[in-house]
Tab-separated table of C-alpha atoms in Angstrom:
chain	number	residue	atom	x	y	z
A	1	UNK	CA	70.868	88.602	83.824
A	2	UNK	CA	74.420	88.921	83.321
A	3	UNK	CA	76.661	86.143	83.031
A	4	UNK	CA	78.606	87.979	86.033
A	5	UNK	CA	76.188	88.559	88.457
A	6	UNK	CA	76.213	84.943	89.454
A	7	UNK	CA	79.493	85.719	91.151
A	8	UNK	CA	78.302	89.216	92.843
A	9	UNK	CA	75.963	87.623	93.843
A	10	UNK	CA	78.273	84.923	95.396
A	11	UNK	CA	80.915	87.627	97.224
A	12	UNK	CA	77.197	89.319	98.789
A	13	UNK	CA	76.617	85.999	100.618
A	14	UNK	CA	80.128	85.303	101.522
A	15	UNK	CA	80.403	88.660	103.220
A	16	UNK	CA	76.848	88.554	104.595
A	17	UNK	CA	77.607	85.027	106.431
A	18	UNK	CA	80.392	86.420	108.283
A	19	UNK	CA	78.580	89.851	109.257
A	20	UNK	CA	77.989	90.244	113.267
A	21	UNK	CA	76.872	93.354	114.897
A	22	UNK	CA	80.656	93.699	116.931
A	23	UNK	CA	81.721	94.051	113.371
A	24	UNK	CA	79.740	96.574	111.886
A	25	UNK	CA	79.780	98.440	115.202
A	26	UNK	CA	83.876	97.845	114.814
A	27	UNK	CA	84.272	99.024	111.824
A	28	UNK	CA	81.902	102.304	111.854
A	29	UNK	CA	83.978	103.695	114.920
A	30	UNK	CA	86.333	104.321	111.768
A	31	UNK	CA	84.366	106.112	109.844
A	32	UNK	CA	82.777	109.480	111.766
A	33	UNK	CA	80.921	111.462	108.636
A	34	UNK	CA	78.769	107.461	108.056
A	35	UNK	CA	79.465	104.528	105.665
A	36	UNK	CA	77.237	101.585	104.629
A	37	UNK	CA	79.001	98.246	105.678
A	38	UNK	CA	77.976	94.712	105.877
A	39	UNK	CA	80.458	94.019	108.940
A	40	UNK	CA	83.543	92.295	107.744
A	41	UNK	CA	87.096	92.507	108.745
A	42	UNK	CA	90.129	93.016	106.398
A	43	UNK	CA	90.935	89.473	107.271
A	44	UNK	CA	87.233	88.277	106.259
A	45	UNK	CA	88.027	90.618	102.850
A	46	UNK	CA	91.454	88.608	102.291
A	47	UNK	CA	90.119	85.172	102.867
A	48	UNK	CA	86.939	85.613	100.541
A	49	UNK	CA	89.195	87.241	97.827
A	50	UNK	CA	91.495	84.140	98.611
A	51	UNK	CA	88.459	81.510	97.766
A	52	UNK	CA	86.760	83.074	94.923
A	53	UNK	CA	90.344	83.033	93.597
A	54	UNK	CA	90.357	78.913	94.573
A	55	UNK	CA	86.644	78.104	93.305
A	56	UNK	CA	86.939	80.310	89.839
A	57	UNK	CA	90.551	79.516	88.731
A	58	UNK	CA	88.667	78.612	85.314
A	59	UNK	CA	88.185	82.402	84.937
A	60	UNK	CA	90.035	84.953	82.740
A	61	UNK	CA	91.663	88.164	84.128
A	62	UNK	CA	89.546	89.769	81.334
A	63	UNK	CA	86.296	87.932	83.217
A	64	UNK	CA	87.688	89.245	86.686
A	65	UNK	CA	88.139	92.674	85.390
A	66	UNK	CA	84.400	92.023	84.468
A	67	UNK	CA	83.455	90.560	87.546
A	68	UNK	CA	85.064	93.635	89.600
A	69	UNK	CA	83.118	96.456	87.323
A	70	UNK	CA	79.451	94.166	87.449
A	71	UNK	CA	80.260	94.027	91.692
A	72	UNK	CA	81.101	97.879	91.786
A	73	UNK	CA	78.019	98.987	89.455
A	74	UNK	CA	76.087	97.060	91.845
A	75	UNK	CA	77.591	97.263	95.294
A	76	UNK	CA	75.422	98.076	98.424
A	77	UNK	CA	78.171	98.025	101.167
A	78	UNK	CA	81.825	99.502	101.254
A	79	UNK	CA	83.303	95.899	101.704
A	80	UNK	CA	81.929	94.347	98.437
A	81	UNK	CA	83.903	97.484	96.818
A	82	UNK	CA	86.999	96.640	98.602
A	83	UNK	CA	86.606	92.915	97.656
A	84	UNK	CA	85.930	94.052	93.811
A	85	UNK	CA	89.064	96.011	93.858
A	86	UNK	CA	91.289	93.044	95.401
A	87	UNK	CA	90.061	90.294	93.033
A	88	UNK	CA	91.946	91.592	90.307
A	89	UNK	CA	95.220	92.976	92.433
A	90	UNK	CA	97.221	89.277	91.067
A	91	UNK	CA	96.367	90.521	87.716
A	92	UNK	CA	97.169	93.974	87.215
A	93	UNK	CA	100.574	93.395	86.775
A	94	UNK	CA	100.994	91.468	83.924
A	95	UNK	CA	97.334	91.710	82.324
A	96	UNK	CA	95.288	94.242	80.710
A	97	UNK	CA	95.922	97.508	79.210
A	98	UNK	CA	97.341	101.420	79.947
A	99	UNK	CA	94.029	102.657	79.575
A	100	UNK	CA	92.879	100.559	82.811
A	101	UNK	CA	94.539	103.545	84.778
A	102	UNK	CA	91.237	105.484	83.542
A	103	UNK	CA	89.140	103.134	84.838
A	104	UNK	CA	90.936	103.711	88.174
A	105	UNK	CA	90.011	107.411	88.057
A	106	UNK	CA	86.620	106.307	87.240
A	107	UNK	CA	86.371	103.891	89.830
A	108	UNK	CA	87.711	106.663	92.385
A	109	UNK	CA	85.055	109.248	91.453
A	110	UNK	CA	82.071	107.149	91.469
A	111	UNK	CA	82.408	104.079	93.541
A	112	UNK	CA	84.879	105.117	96.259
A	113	UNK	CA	83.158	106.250	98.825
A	114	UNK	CA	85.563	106.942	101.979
A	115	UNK	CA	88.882	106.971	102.602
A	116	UNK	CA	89.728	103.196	103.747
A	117	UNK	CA	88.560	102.937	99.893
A	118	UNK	CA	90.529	105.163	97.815
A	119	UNK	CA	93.852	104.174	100.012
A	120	UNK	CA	93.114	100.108	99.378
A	121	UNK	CA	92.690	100.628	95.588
A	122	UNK	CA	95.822	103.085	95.626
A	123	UNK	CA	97.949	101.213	98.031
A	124	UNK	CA	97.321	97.818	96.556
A	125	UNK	CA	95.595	97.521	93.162
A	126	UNK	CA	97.271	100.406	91.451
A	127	UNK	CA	100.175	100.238	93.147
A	128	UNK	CA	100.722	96.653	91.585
A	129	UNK	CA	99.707	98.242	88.130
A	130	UNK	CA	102.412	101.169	88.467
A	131	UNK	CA	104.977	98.999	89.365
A	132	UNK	CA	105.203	97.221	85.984
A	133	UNK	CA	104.486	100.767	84.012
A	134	UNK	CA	106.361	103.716	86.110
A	135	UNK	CA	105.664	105.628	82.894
A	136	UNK	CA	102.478	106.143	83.970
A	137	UNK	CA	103.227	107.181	87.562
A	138	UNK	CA	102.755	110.683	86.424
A	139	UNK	CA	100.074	110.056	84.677
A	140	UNK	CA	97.761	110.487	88.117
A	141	UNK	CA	98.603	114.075	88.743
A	142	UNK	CA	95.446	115.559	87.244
A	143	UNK	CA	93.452	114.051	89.631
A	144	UNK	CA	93.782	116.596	91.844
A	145	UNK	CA	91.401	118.286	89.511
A	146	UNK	CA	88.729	116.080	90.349
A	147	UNK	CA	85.449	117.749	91.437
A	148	UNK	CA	85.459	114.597	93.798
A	149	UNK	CA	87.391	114.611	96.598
A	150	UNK	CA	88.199	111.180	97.105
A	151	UNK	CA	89.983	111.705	93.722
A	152	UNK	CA	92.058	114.479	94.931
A	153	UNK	CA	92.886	112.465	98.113
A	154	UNK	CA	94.048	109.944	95.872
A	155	UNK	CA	96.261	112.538	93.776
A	156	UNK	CA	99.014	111.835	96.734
A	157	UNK	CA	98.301	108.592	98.069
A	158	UNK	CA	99.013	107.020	94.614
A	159	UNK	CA	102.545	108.370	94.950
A	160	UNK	CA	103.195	107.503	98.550
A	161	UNK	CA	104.700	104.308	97.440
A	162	UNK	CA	106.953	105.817	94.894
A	163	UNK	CA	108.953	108.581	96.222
A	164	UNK	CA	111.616	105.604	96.054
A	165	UNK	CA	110.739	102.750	95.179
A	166	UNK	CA	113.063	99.605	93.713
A	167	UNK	CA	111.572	98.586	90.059
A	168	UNK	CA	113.197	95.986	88.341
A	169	UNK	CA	117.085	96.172	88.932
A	170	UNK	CA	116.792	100.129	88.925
A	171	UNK	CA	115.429	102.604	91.847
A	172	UNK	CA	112.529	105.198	90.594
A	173	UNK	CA	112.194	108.186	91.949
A	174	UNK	CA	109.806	110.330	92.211
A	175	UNK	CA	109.976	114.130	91.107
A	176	UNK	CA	109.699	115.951	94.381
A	177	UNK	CA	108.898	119.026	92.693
A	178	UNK	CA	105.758	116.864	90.935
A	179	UNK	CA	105.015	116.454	95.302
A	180	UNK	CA	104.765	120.228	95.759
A	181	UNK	CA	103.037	121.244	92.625
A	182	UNK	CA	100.412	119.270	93.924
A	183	UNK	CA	100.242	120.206	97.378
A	184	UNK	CA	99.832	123.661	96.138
A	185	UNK	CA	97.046	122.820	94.362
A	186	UNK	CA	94.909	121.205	97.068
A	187	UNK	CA	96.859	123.138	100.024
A	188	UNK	CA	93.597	124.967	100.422
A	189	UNK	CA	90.906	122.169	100.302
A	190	UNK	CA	89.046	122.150	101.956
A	191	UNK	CA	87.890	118.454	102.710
A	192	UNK	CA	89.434	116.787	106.250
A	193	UNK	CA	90.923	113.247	104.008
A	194	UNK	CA	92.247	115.586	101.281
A	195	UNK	CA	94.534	117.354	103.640
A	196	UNK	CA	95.422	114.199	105.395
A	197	UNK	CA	97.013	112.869	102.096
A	198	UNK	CA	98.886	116.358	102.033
A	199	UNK	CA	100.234	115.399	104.996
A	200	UNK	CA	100.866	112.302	104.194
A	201	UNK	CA	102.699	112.550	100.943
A	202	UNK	CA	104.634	115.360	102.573
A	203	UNK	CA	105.569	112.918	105.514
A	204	UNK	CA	106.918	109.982	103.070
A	205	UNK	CA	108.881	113.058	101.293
A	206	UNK	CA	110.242	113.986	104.287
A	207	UNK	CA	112.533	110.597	104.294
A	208	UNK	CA	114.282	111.515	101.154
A	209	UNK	CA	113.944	115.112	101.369
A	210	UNK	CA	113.997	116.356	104.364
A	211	UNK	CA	115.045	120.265	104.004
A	212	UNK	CA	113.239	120.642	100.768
A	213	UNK	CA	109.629	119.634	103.103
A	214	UNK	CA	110.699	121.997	105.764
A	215	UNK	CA	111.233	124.749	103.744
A	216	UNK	CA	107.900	124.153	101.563
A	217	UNK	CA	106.020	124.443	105.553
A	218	UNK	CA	107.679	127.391	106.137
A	219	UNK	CA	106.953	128.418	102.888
A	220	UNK	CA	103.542	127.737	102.876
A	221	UNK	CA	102.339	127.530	106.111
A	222	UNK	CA	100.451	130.675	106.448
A	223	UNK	CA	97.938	128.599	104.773
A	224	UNK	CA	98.102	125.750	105.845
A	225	UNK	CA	96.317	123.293	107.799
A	226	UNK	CA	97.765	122.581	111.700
A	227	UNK	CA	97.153	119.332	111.545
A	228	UNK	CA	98.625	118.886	108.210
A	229	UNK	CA	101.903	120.230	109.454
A	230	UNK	CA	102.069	118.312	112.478
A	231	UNK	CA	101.189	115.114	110.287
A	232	UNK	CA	103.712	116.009	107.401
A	233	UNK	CA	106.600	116.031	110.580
A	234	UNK	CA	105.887	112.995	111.790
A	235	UNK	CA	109.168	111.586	110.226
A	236	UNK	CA	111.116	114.309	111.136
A	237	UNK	CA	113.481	113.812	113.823
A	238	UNK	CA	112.103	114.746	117.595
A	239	UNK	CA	114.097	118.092	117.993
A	240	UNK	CA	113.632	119.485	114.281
A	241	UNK	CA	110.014	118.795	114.754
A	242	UNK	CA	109.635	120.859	117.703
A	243	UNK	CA	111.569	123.567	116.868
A	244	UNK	CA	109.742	123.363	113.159
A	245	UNK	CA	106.588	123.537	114.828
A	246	UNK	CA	107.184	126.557	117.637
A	247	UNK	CA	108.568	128.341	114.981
A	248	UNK	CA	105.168	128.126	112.656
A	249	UNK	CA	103.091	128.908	115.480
């Protein structure tokens, strides 16, 4: 047995004791194509992460890192993934390596397994991980290569955070152009969470760029997704939006 799985092993029974039936019947209203879930809340997640922090302090970020890979390799429900990602989100910053950003896109085509997933690890762990290394912001952009979906969903969500974003005493921005490329690319997937983060990234876009997102929906949106539209408008002031969206009818 691994020296690890002492501590998976742990997280399984903290999640398990706070399991009820409301919960798991909460939390799969959420998820319409199925997931596998023990029944714990985001605020169950946070407080768990918070006390294995509390009981383990003696550990490394190089035995967390360990900890999180030995929990995902061995994970039966969706929550002991999200838990594995957020034990090491106070680490990424200032610990490990570049290369760690492949074991993201590992971690996103093999143990991600629905949306609430990908968008936790992108939102929060890498997020952190970016923000001390924007030259590897670009780095993600081949993921919309992925045979996986979740991986392609992930293409934009990684970026939603840095179409501006303050680093250090300097403001990053993010090539908008880098935004369209890959919207064309997955502008005709056809997987329902894909085209939500087309949307998405497109809506976050919209702040900065406003005309340049109009003009890449009327551009484009012979083939594109309705929904998508309507979701990349969202930010778009109430009259522009309705006279965007009668006109791409």
């Amino acid at each position: 047995m691994s020296k690890y799985s002492k501590y998976c092993q742990k997280i399984k029974d903290e999640l398990e004791k706070v399991s009820t039936p409301e919960k798991i019947n909460s939390t799969k209203r959420y998820f319409p194509n199925g997931i596998i879930c023990v029944g714990a809340t985001a605020l169950d997640i946070k407080s768990i992460i918070h006390r294995f922090h509390v009981h383990n302090s003696q550990l490394s970020p190089v035995d967390m890192l360990c900890i999180t890979e030995k929990i995902l390799e061995n994970s039966m429900y969706s929550e002991e993934v999200m838990v594995a990602f957020g034990i090491i989100n106070k680490f990424v910053k200032r610990n490990y390596g570049d290369d760690l950003l492949l074991r993201f896109e590992y971690w996103l085509e093999n143990y991600a397994t629905n949306w609430a997933l990908v968008d936790d690890l992108c939102i929060k762990t890498i997020f952190n991980f970016l923000l001390t290394r924007p030259h590897l912001i670009e780095k993600t952009k081949h993921w919309s290569n992925s045979n996986i979906p979740w991986c392609r969903r992930a293409s934009n969500v990684v970026w939603v955070k840095f179409i501006k974003r303050k680093i250090n005493n300097s403001i990053y921005y993010l090539d908008k152009q880098l935004v369209f490329k890959n919207c064309d690319i997955l502008i005709k997937d056809e997987d329902e969470f894909v085209q939500k983060s087309i949307g998405w990234i497109l809506k976050v876009t919209s702040v900065l760029y406003e005309d340049d997102v109009i003009k890449y929906l009327q551009n484009n949106h012979k083939v594109m997704y309705k929904s998508t539209i309507r979701y990349a408008l969202e930010k778009v002031k109430s009259e522009t939006r309705k006279k965007i969206l009668i006109e791409l009818k």
